[in-house]
Short mmCIF file of N, CA and C in Angstrom, two decimals:
data_model
loop_
_atom_site.label_atom_id
_atom_site.label_comp_id
_atom_site.label_asym_id
_atom_site.label_seq_id
_atom_site.Cartn_x
_atom_site.Cartn_y
_atom_site.Cartn_z
N UNK A 1 -27.28 2.15 -4.40
CA UNK A 1 -26.59 0.93 -3.77
C UNK A 1 -24.66 1.20 -4.29
N UNK A 2 -24.25 0.77 -3.34
CA UNK A 2 -22.68 1.12 -3.94
C UNK A 2 -21.44 -0.06 -3.10
N UNK A 3 -20.88 -0.93 -4.38
CA UNK A 3 -19.71 -1.57 -3.76
C UNK A 3 -18.79 -1.16 -2.39
N UNK A 4 -18.45 -2.22 -1.56
CA UNK A 4 -17.18 -1.39 -1.13
C UNK A 4 -15.91 -2.15 -1.41
N UNK A 5 -15.27 -0.90 -1.61
CA UNK A 5 -13.81 -1.22 -2.63
C UNK A 5 -13.17 -2.54 -1.67
N UNK A 6 -13.04 -3.68 -1.46
CA UNK A 6 -12.04 -4.45 -0.04
C UNK A 6 -11.02 -4.22 -0.01
N UNK A 7 -9.96 -4.66 -1.03
CA UNK A 7 -8.86 -4.48 -1.64
C UNK A 7 -8.01 -4.34 -2.77
N UNK A 8 -6.73 -4.06 -2.92
CA UNK A 8 -6.51 -4.67 -3.84
C UNK A 8 -5.99 -6.39 -4.23
N UNK A 9 -5.35 -6.71 -5.06
CA UNK A 9 -4.47 -7.77 -4.96
C UNK A 9 -3.04 -7.39 -5.95
N UNK A 10 -2.35 -8.13 -5.30
CA UNK A 10 -0.56 -7.72 -5.74
C UNK A 10 -0.18 -8.87 -6.18
N UNK A 11 0.37 -9.50 -7.35
CA UNK A 11 0.87 -10.55 -7.92
C UNK A 11 2.52 -10.50 -6.77
N UNK A 12 2.68 -11.60 -6.80
CA UNK A 12 3.96 -11.62 -6.62
C UNK A 12 4.80 -12.54 -6.39
N UNK A 13 6.20 -12.29 -6.81
CA UNK A 13 6.36 -13.60 -6.30
C UNK A 13 7.44 -14.32 -4.81
N UNK A 14 7.09 -13.47 -3.88
CA UNK A 14 7.07 -13.83 -2.62
C UNK A 14 6.44 -13.11 -1.26
N UNK A 15 4.82 -13.70 -1.73
CA UNK A 15 3.78 -13.49 -1.53
C UNK A 15 4.55 -12.81 1.18
N UNK A 16 4.93 -13.32 1.70
CA UNK A 16 5.31 -12.68 2.87
C UNK A 16 6.07 -12.22 2.66
N UNK A 17 6.89 -12.25 1.68
CA UNK A 17 8.00 -10.88 2.19
C UNK A 17 7.00 -9.87 1.63
N UNK A 18 6.18 -9.75 0.20
CA UNK A 18 5.46 -8.06 0.12
C UNK A 18 5.07 -8.07 1.46
N UNK A 19 4.15 -8.31 1.31
CA UNK A 19 3.37 -8.30 3.00
C UNK A 19 4.00 -8.29 4.26
N UNK A 20 4.88 -8.87 4.41
CA UNK A 20 5.31 -8.24 5.92
C UNK A 20 6.15 -6.90 5.34
N UNK A 21 7.19 -6.49 4.29
CA UNK A 21 7.64 -4.98 3.76
C UNK A 21 6.13 -4.06 3.95
N UNK A 22 4.95 -4.06 3.35
CA UNK A 22 3.87 -3.32 2.32
C UNK A 22 3.34 -2.97 4.00
N UNK A 23 3.09 -3.87 5.07
CA UNK A 23 2.36 -3.84 6.17
C UNK A 23 3.69 -3.06 7.06
N UNK A 24 4.95 -2.99 7.68
CA UNK A 24 5.79 -2.23 7.36
C UNK A 24 5.90 -0.77 7.39
N UNK A 25 5.85 -0.97 6.48
CA UNK A 25 6.03 0.38 4.97
C UNK A 25 4.01 1.38 5.90
N UNK A 26 3.21 0.69 6.53
CA UNK A 26 2.14 1.67 6.58
C UNK A 26 2.23 1.43 7.76
N UNK A 27 2.65 0.83 8.92
CA UNK A 27 2.13 0.45 9.40
C UNK A 27 1.26 -0.10 9.60
N UNK A 28 1.05 -1.15 9.24
CA UNK A 28 -0.32 -1.78 8.62
C UNK A 28 0.10 -3.60 9.76
N UNK A 29 -0.99 -4.51 10.01
CA UNK A 29 -1.07 -5.78 10.41
C UNK A 29 -0.85 -6.52 8.83
N UNK A 30 0.10 -7.78 9.28
CA UNK A 30 -1.05 -9.32 8.81
C UNK A 30 -1.96 -10.12 8.85
N UNK A 31 -3.06 -10.42 8.52
CA UNK A 31 -4.01 -11.01 9.55
C UNK A 31 -4.16 -12.17 8.71
N UNK A 32 -3.73 -12.75 7.29
CA UNK A 32 -4.02 -13.76 6.94
C UNK A 32 -2.38 -14.14 6.79
N UNK A 33 -2.02 -15.82 6.50
CA UNK A 33 -1.06 -16.06 5.89
C UNK A 33 -1.04 -17.09 5.78
N UNK A 34 -1.39 -17.30 4.14
CA UNK A 34 -1.02 -19.07 4.05
C UNK A 34 0.57 -18.90 3.04
N UNK A 35 0.71 -20.16 2.84
CA UNK A 35 1.44 -20.27 1.26
C UNK A 35 0.75 -19.08 0.33
N UNK A 36 -0.29 -19.46 0.04
CA UNK A 36 -0.81 -18.74 -1.31
C UNK A 36 -1.69 -17.77 -1.46
N UNK A 37 -0.91 -16.84 -0.37
CA UNK A 37 -1.98 -15.37 0.48
C UNK A 37 -1.16 -14.85 0.53
N UNK A 38 -1.07 -13.91 1.29
CA UNK A 38 -0.99 -13.20 2.51
C UNK A 38 -2.21 -11.90 2.30
N UNK A 39 -2.35 -11.58 3.57
CA UNK A 39 -3.13 -10.13 3.48
C UNK A 39 -2.77 -9.18 5.11
N UNK A 40 -2.94 -7.71 4.59
CA UNK A 40 -2.81 -6.94 5.37
C UNK A 40 -3.11 -5.92 5.38
N UNK A 41 -3.85 -5.78 6.52
CA UNK A 41 -4.42 -4.74 6.83
C UNK A 41 -4.81 -3.73 7.68
N UNK A 42 -5.10 -1.51 7.81
CA UNK A 42 -4.67 -1.07 8.53
C UNK A 42 -4.97 -1.09 10.20
N UNK A 43 -3.88 -1.34 10.71
CA UNK A 43 -4.32 -1.83 12.60
C UNK A 43 -5.76 -1.28 13.04
N UNK A 44 -6.25 0.19 12.36
CA UNK A 44 -7.71 0.54 12.78
C UNK A 44 -8.96 -1.07 12.24
N UNK A 45 -8.25 -1.65 11.51
CA UNK A 45 -9.45 -2.36 11.06
C UNK A 45 -9.65 -3.42 11.90
N UNK A 46 -8.59 -3.65 12.90
CA UNK A 46 -8.93 -4.94 13.89
C UNK A 46 -10.04 -4.74 15.34
N UNK A 47 -9.95 -2.85 15.20
CA UNK A 47 -10.36 -2.56 16.56
C UNK A 47 -11.61 -2.58 16.60
N UNK A 48 -12.33 -3.07 17.74
CA UNK A 48 -13.83 -2.80 18.07
C UNK A 48 -14.30 -4.71 17.73
N UNK A 49 -15.69 -4.90 16.90
CA UNK A 49 -15.34 -5.65 16.57
C UNK A 49 -15.08 -6.75 15.63
N UNK A 50 -15.30 -8.36 15.63
CA UNK A 50 -14.52 -8.96 14.55
C UNK A 50 -15.62 -8.74 13.38
N UNK A 51 -16.89 -9.02 13.71
CA UNK A 51 -18.28 -8.15 12.04
C UNK A 51 -18.04 -6.56 12.71
N UNK A 52 -18.64 -6.14 11.89
CA UNK A 52 -18.90 -4.46 11.94
C UNK A 52 -20.62 -4.92 12.11
N UNK A 53 -20.76 -3.72 12.63
CA UNK A 53 -22.52 -3.52 13.12
C UNK A 53 -23.94 -4.00 12.45
N UNK A 54 -22.67 -2.58 11.18
CA UNK A 54 -24.01 -2.62 10.40
C UNK A 54 -23.31 -1.79 8.96
N UNK A 55 -23.94 -1.02 7.89
CA UNK A 55 -22.72 -0.84 6.84
C UNK A 55 -22.21 0.43 6.75
N UNK A 56 -22.56 1.42 7.76
CA UNK A 56 -21.39 2.28 7.60
C UNK A 56 -20.42 1.82 7.90
N UNK A 57 -21.00 1.24 9.16
CA UNK A 57 -18.88 0.83 10.18
C UNK A 57 -18.49 0.37 9.67
N UNK A 58 -18.74 -0.91 8.29
CA UNK A 58 -18.02 -1.82 7.40
C UNK A 58 -17.70 -1.03 6.62
N UNK A 59 -18.41 -0.08 5.64
CA UNK A 59 -17.90 0.55 4.85
C UNK A 59 -15.83 1.83 4.98
N UNK A 60 -16.14 2.11 6.21
CA UNK A 60 -15.24 3.16 6.66
C UNK A 60 -14.25 2.19 7.16
N UNK A 61 -14.55 0.77 7.51
CA UNK A 61 -12.68 0.26 7.71
C UNK A 61 -11.62 0.29 6.45
N UNK A 62 -11.65 0.69 5.46
CA UNK A 62 -10.90 0.68 4.70
C UNK A 62 -10.83 -0.55 3.89
N UNK A 63 -9.49 -0.78 3.41
CA UNK A 63 -8.78 -1.16 2.20
C UNK A 63 -7.94 -1.87 2.73
N UNK A 64 -7.46 -3.38 2.45
CA UNK A 64 -6.46 -4.44 2.41
C UNK A 64 -5.53 -4.47 1.44
N UNK A 65 -4.56 -5.01 1.61
CA UNK A 65 -3.64 -5.09 0.05
C UNK A 65 -3.87 -7.26 0.61
N UNK A 66 -3.85 -7.46 -0.42
CA UNK A 66 -3.31 -9.19 -0.18
C UNK A 66 -2.18 -9.30 -1.73
N UNK A 67 -1.69 -10.21 -0.67
CA UNK A 67 -0.74 -10.40 -2.14
C UNK A 67 -0.87 -12.04 -2.27
N UNK A 68 -0.17 -12.25 -3.53
CA UNK A 68 -1.00 -13.56 -3.87
C UNK A 68 0.70 -14.28 -4.99
N UNK A 69 1.05 -15.89 -4.96
CA UNK A 69 2.14 -15.37 -5.83
C UNK A 69 1.78 -15.93 -7.06
N UNK A 70 2.64 -15.41 -7.79
CA UNK A 70 2.95 -15.57 -9.35
C UNK A 70 4.58 -16.39 -9.98
N UNK A 71 4.32 -16.82 -10.41
CA UNK A 71 5.94 -17.85 -10.69
C UNK A 71 6.46 -16.67 -11.87
N UNK A 72 5.79 -15.64 -12.07
CA UNK A 72 6.98 -14.33 -13.66
C UNK A 72 7.18 -13.28 -12.71
N UNK A 73 8.10 -12.75 -12.24
CA UNK A 73 8.34 -11.10 -12.22
C UNK A 73 7.89 -10.15 -12.48
N UNK A 74 8.67 -9.12 -12.49
CA UNK A 74 7.26 -7.95 -12.83
C UNK A 74 8.08 -7.54 -14.78
N UNK A 75 7.45 -7.59 -15.80
CA UNK A 75 7.84 -6.93 -15.92
C UNK A 75 7.91 -5.71 -17.16
N UNK A 76 6.52 -5.01 -17.03
CA UNK A 76 6.79 -3.93 -17.35
C UNK A 76 5.88 -2.54 -16.20
N UNK A 77 5.78 -1.03 -16.32
CA UNK A 77 5.28 -0.12 -15.33
C UNK A 77 3.98 -0.56 -15.64
N UNK A 78 3.33 -0.83 -13.79
CA UNK A 78 2.50 -1.08 -13.27
C UNK A 78 1.41 0.03 -14.43
N UNK A 79 0.15 -0.45 -14.38
CA UNK A 79 -1.04 -0.01 -14.83
C UNK A 79 -1.98 1.05 -14.27
N UNK A 80 -1.49 0.14 -12.53
CA UNK A 80 -2.08 0.70 -11.26
C UNK A 80 -1.22 1.11 -10.48
N UNK A 81 -1.13 2.25 -9.91
CA UNK A 81 -0.57 2.39 -8.61
C UNK A 81 -1.08 2.97 -7.25
N UNK A 82 -0.42 2.90 -6.02
CA UNK A 82 -0.68 2.86 -4.97
C UNK A 82 -0.11 4.40 -5.14
N UNK A 83 -1.03 5.44 -4.19
CA UNK A 83 -0.05 6.93 -4.09
C UNK A 83 -0.26 7.15 -1.90
N UNK A 84 0.97 7.04 -1.98
CA UNK A 84 0.87 7.07 -0.05
C UNK A 84 1.08 8.78 0.17
N UNK A 85 0.68 9.50 0.98
CA UNK A 85 0.91 11.08 1.22
C UNK A 85 1.05 10.93 2.61
N UNK A 86 2.06 12.01 3.55
CA UNK A 86 2.32 11.82 4.62
C UNK A 86 1.35 12.70 5.07
N UNK A 87 0.93 13.22 6.51
CA UNK A 87 0.10 14.69 7.06
C UNK A 87 1.19 15.27 7.19
N UNK A 88 0.78 16.56 7.50
CA UNK A 88 1.41 17.92 7.31
C UNK A 88 1.92 18.05 8.09
N UNK A 89 1.98 17.15 9.28
CA UNK A 89 2.60 17.48 10.35
C UNK A 89 3.63 16.16 10.11
N UNK A 90 4.16 15.29 9.26
CA UNK A 90 4.94 14.37 9.24
C UNK A 90 6.64 15.58 8.28
N UNK A 91 7.28 15.35 8.67
CA UNK A 91 9.05 15.42 7.21
C UNK A 91 8.52 14.58 6.03
N UNK A 92 8.26 14.81 5.50
CA UNK A 92 7.69 13.89 3.83
C UNK A 92 9.97 13.52 3.85
N UNK A 93 10.18 14.50 3.72
CA UNK A 93 11.14 13.66 3.58
C UNK A 93 12.31 12.27 4.11
N UNK A 94 11.19 12.21 5.25
CA UNK A 94 12.14 11.33 6.85
C UNK A 94 11.13 10.95 6.27
N UNK A 95 10.24 10.58 5.79
CA UNK A 95 9.62 9.09 5.03
C UNK A 95 9.92 8.13 4.10
N UNK A 96 9.72 9.32 3.07
CA UNK A 96 10.30 8.38 2.25
C UNK A 96 11.52 8.33 1.97
N UNK A 97 13.02 8.52 3.01
CA UNK A 97 14.08 7.83 3.04
C UNK A 97 13.93 6.44 4.32
N UNK A 98 12.54 6.92 4.97
CA UNK A 98 12.54 5.72 5.93
C UNK A 98 12.10 4.64 5.05
N UNK A 99 11.24 4.75 3.55
CA UNK A 99 10.97 3.30 2.83
C UNK A 99 11.79 3.34 2.26
N UNK A 100 13.31 4.07 1.65
CA UNK A 100 14.27 3.61 0.91
C UNK A 100 15.20 2.66 2.04
N UNK A 101 14.62 3.00 3.27
CA UNK A 101 15.40 2.18 4.50
C UNK A 101 14.67 0.81 4.39
N UNK A 102 13.73 0.70 4.13
CA UNK A 102 13.60 -0.47 4.33
C UNK A 102 13.03 -0.71 2.91
N UNK A 103 14.16 -0.74 2.02
CA UNK A 103 13.88 -1.42 0.44
C UNK A 103 13.38 -1.22 -0.59
N UNK A 104 12.46 0.54 -1.00
CA UNK A 104 12.19 0.94 -1.50
C UNK A 104 13.09 1.52 -2.34
N UNK A 105 13.16 1.27 -3.93
CA UNK A 105 14.39 2.54 -4.98
C UNK A 105 13.04 3.49 -5.03
N UNK A 106 14.47 4.24 -5.96
CA UNK A 106 13.94 5.73 -7.04
C UNK A 106 13.74 4.86 -7.67
N UNK A 107 12.88 5.28 -8.44
CA UNK A 107 12.90 5.24 -9.75
C UNK A 107 12.14 6.57 -11.13
N UNK A 108 12.34 5.80 -11.99
CA UNK A 108 12.17 6.81 -12.87
C UNK A 108 10.83 6.60 -14.00
N UNK A 109 10.29 7.30 -14.06
CA UNK A 109 9.10 6.48 -14.88
C UNK A 109 8.72 7.74 -16.19
N UNK A 110 10.06 8.70 -16.06
CA UNK A 110 9.29 9.85 -16.79
C UNK A 110 9.11 11.16 -15.87
N UNK A 111 8.93 10.88 -14.86
CA UNK A 111 9.00 12.43 -14.21
C UNK A 111 9.98 13.26 -14.57
N UNK A 112 9.40 14.21 -14.49
CA UNK A 112 10.55 15.68 -14.12
C UNK A 112 10.56 16.59 -12.82
N UNK A 113 11.61 15.34 -12.25
CA UNK A 113 11.59 15.23 -10.70
C UNK A 113 11.21 17.53 -10.30
N UNK A 114 11.32 18.53 -10.85
CA UNK A 114 11.70 19.89 -10.85
C UNK A 114 10.30 20.52 -11.21
N UNK A 115 9.23 19.12 -11.14
CA UNK A 115 8.35 19.92 -12.06
C UNK A 115 7.27 19.63 -11.28
N UNK A 116 7.68 18.21 -10.54
CA UNK A 116 6.51 17.07 -9.99
C UNK A 116 6.40 17.03 -8.26
N UNK A 117 5.01 17.71 -7.37
CA UNK A 117 5.60 17.56 -5.83
C UNK A 117 5.02 15.58 -5.47
N UNK A 118 5.07 14.90 -5.93
CA UNK A 118 5.46 13.57 -6.11
C UNK A 118 6.44 13.07 -6.30
N UNK A 119 7.13 11.36 -5.12
CA UNK A 119 8.92 10.93 -5.64
C UNK A 119 7.85 10.01 -6.61
N UNK A 120 8.41 9.00 -7.21
CA UNK A 120 8.06 7.81 -7.62
C UNK A 120 9.23 6.94 -6.65
N UNK A 121 8.65 5.86 -6.32
CA UNK A 121 9.48 4.76 -5.65
C UNK A 121 8.95 3.31 -6.02
N UNK A 122 9.92 2.58 -5.72
CA UNK A 122 8.90 0.71 -6.19
C UNK A 122 9.70 0.17 -4.70
N UNK A 123 8.69 -0.98 -4.54
CA UNK A 123 8.92 -1.52 -3.31
C UNK A 123 9.66 -2.86 -4.04
N UNK A 124 10.60 -3.60 -3.03
CA UNK A 124 10.75 -4.42 -3.42
C UNK A 124 11.33 -5.73 -4.52
N UNK A 125 9.74 -5.84 -5.10
CA UNK A 125 9.69 -6.24 -5.80
C UNK A 125 9.49 -5.69 -7.45
N UNK A 126 9.33 -4.21 -6.80
CA UNK A 126 9.59 -4.00 -8.47
C UNK A 126 7.94 -2.80 -8.43
N UNK A 127 6.93 -3.48 -8.07
CA UNK A 127 5.58 -2.79 -8.07
C UNK A 127 5.95 -1.43 -8.01
N UNK A 128 5.67 0.29 -8.42
CA UNK A 128 5.97 1.02 -8.19
C UNK A 128 4.96 1.83 -7.20
N UNK A 129 5.08 2.56 -6.50
CA UNK A 129 4.05 4.10 -6.05
C UNK A 129 4.23 4.88 -5.95
N UNK A 130 3.85 6.29 -5.58
CA UNK A 130 3.61 7.65 -5.17
C UNK A 130 4.12 7.82 -3.64
N UNK A 131 4.85 8.89 -3.41
CA UNK A 131 4.63 9.52 -2.23
C UNK A 131 4.02 10.70 -2.58
N UNK A 132 3.00 11.06 -1.74
CA UNK A 132 2.38 12.81 -2.37
C UNK A 132 3.41 13.59 -1.63
N UNK A 133 2.13 14.88 -1.94
CA UNK A 133 2.90 15.84 -1.19
C UNK A 133 2.49 15.47 0.22
N UNK A 134 2.56 16.49 1.31
CA UNK A 134 1.62 16.84 2.92
C UNK A 134 0.16 16.75 2.45
N UNK A 135 -0.02 16.33 2.96
CA UNK A 135 -2.06 16.49 3.13
C UNK A 135 -2.36 17.26 4.80
N UNK A 136 -3.24 17.26 4.96
CA UNK A 136 -4.21 17.39 5.42
C UNK A 136 -5.91 17.38 5.22
N UNK A 137 -5.94 16.61 4.05
CA UNK A 137 -7.53 15.15 3.99
C UNK A 137 -7.10 14.38 3.17
#
């Protein structure tokens, strides 16, 4: 038996702004939005039946991001972060620029830019994430 990795929950000052930013960055959709929680999921998770007819279909639907309010701002480097990867058919530098244009910032967490194959960015509330080299798997 296995459990499904269902969501990642992100503490933030402004759940609606964070959900909107990540939905735009990932081309996802916001499916739930209240003052206490905003949820973004991949668009393909909304295709087909509302309920998955079987375990395999349910497992393949993928994860979502849940944003919940907290009173404090981010204090230290994340202990967990998201890695994003463009497909080999995409222009990685253009994708990084698109994220920067949306409001991401480049940050230094000690990486040696000359030796690594990823770029470290932060979302508008300072949560670190990486853009990896292009992948086909």
